């Protein structure tokens, strides 16, 4: 992962810089982006879903 040793601010800015379109159809939310960023966005989403906060 190329962002493993980067600061949160850097990663956040790089993710914001990805050109994407968010569509809503029925009960689905669809993110359309260039193919080169699809795997990165999928990996980020999976990491967010797997995140367990320390205080719960």
PDB file of C-alpha atoms in Angstrom:
ATOM      1  CA  UNK A   1       0.000   0.000   0.000  1.00  0.00           C
ATOM      2  CA  UNK A   2       1.578   3.252  -1.074  1.00  0.00           C
ATOM      3  CA  UNK A   3      -0.192   5.291   1.649  1.00  0.00           C
ATOM      4  CA  UNK A   4       0.929   3.119   4.575  1.00  0.00           C
ATOM      5  CA  UNK A   5       3.637   5.514   5.800  1.00  0.00           C
ATOM      6  CA  UNK A   6       1.841   8.763   4.947  1.00  0.00           C
ATOM      7  CA  UNK A   7       0.088  11.223   7.230  1.00  0.00           C
ATOM      8  CA  UNK A   8      -3.701  11.290   7.395  1.00  0.00           C
ATOM      9  CA  UNK A   9      -3.808  14.771   5.837  1.00  0.00           C
ATOM     10  CA  UNK A  10      -1.881  13.565   2.772  1.00  0.00           C
ATOM     11  CA  UNK A  11      -4.093  10.509   2.296  1.00  0.00           C
ATOM     12  CA  UNK A  12      -7.275  12.551   2.727  1.00  0.00           C
ATOM     13  CA  UNK A  13      -6.178  15.139   0.159  1.00  0.00           C
ATOM     14  CA  UNK A  14      -5.206  12.436  -2.338  1.00  0.00           C
ATOM     15  CA  UNK A  15      -8.596  10.740  -1.970  1.00  0.00           C
ATOM     16  CA  UNK A  16     -10.419  14.066  -2.399  1.00  0.00           C
ATOM     17  CA  UNK A  17      -8.437  14.703  -5.592  1.00  0.00           C
ATOM     18  CA  UNK A  18      -9.858  11.601  -7.319  1.00  0.00           C
ATOM     19  CA  UNK A  19     -12.441  12.644  -9.864  1.00  0.00           C
ATOM     20  CA  UNK A  20     -15.577  10.619  -9.236  1.00  0.00           C
ATOM     21  CA  UNK A  21     -19.319  10.881  -9.580  1.00  0.00           C
ATOM     22  CA  UNK A  22     -21.679   9.683  -6.846  1.00  0.00           C
ATOM     23  CA  UNK A  23     -25.029   8.439  -8.113  1.00  0.00           C
ATOM     24  CA  UNK A  24     -28.111   7.326  -6.215  1.00  0.00           C
ATOM     25  CA  UNK A  25     -30.462   4.830  -7.813  1.00  0.00           C
ATOM     26  CA  UNK A  26     -33.146   3.219  -5.720  1.00  0.00           C
ATOM     27  CA  UNK A  27     -31.502   2.190  -2.465  1.00  0.00           C
ATOM     28  CA  UNK A  28     -28.032   1.958  -3.970  1.00  0.00           C
ATOM     29  CA  UNK A  29     -25.245   4.502  -3.934  1.00  0.00           C
ATOM     30  CA  UNK A  30     -22.889   4.106  -6.882  1.00  0.00           C
ATOM     31  CA  UNK A  31     -19.452   5.719  -7.206  1.00  0.00           C
ATOM     32  CA  UNK A  32     -18.160   6.048 -10.755  1.00  0.00           C
ATOM     33  CA  UNK A  33     -14.462   6.725 -11.188  1.00  0.00           C
ATOM     34  CA  UNK A  34     -11.577   5.890 -13.471  1.00  0.00           C
ATOM     35  CA  UNK A  35     -10.557   2.235 -13.509  1.00  0.00           C
ATOM     36  CA  UNK A  36      -7.112   2.997 -12.065  1.00  0.00           C
ATOM     37  CA  UNK A  37      -8.707   4.271  -8.818  1.00  0.00           C
ATOM     38  CA  UNK A  38     -11.388   1.605  -8.390  1.00  0.00           C
ATOM     39  CA  UNK A  39      -9.193  -0.823  -6.415  1.00  0.00           C
ATOM     40  CA  UNK A  40      -7.873   1.968  -4.213  1.00  0.00           C
ATOM     41  CA  UNK A  41     -11.371   3.171  -3.335  1.00  0.00           C
ATOM     42  CA  UNK A  42     -12.550  -0.389  -2.694  1.00  0.00           C
ATOM     43  CA  UNK A  43      -9.589  -1.003  -0.379  1.00  0.00           C
ATOM     44  CA  UNK A  44     -10.219   2.237   1.530  1.00  0.00           C
ATOM     45  CA  UNK A  45     -13.899   1.358   1.939  1.00  0.00           C
ATOM     46  CA  UNK A  46     -13.041  -2.125   3.240  1.00  0.00           C
ATOM     47  CA  UNK A  47     -10.552  -0.637   5.723  1.00  0.00           C
ATOM     48  CA  UNK A  48     -13.169   1.812   6.976  1.00  0.00           C
ATOM     49  CA  UNK A  49     -15.703  -1.014   7.429  1.00  0.00           C
ATOM     50  CA  UNK A  50     -13.137  -3.114   9.332  1.00  0.00           C
ATOM     51  CA  UNK A  51     -12.092  -0.254  11.625  1.00  0.00           C
ATOM     52  CA  UNK A  52     -12.764  -0.892  15.299  1.00  0.00           C
ATOM     53  CA  UNK A  53     -12.537   2.221  17.477  1.00  0.00           C
ATOM     54  CA  UNK A  54     -10.580   1.901  20.706  1.00  0.00           C
ATOM     55  CA  UNK A  55     -13.299   3.571  22.796  1.00  0.00           C
ATOM     56  CA  UNK A  56     -16.623   1.786  22.555  1.00  0.00           C
TER      57      UNK A  56
END
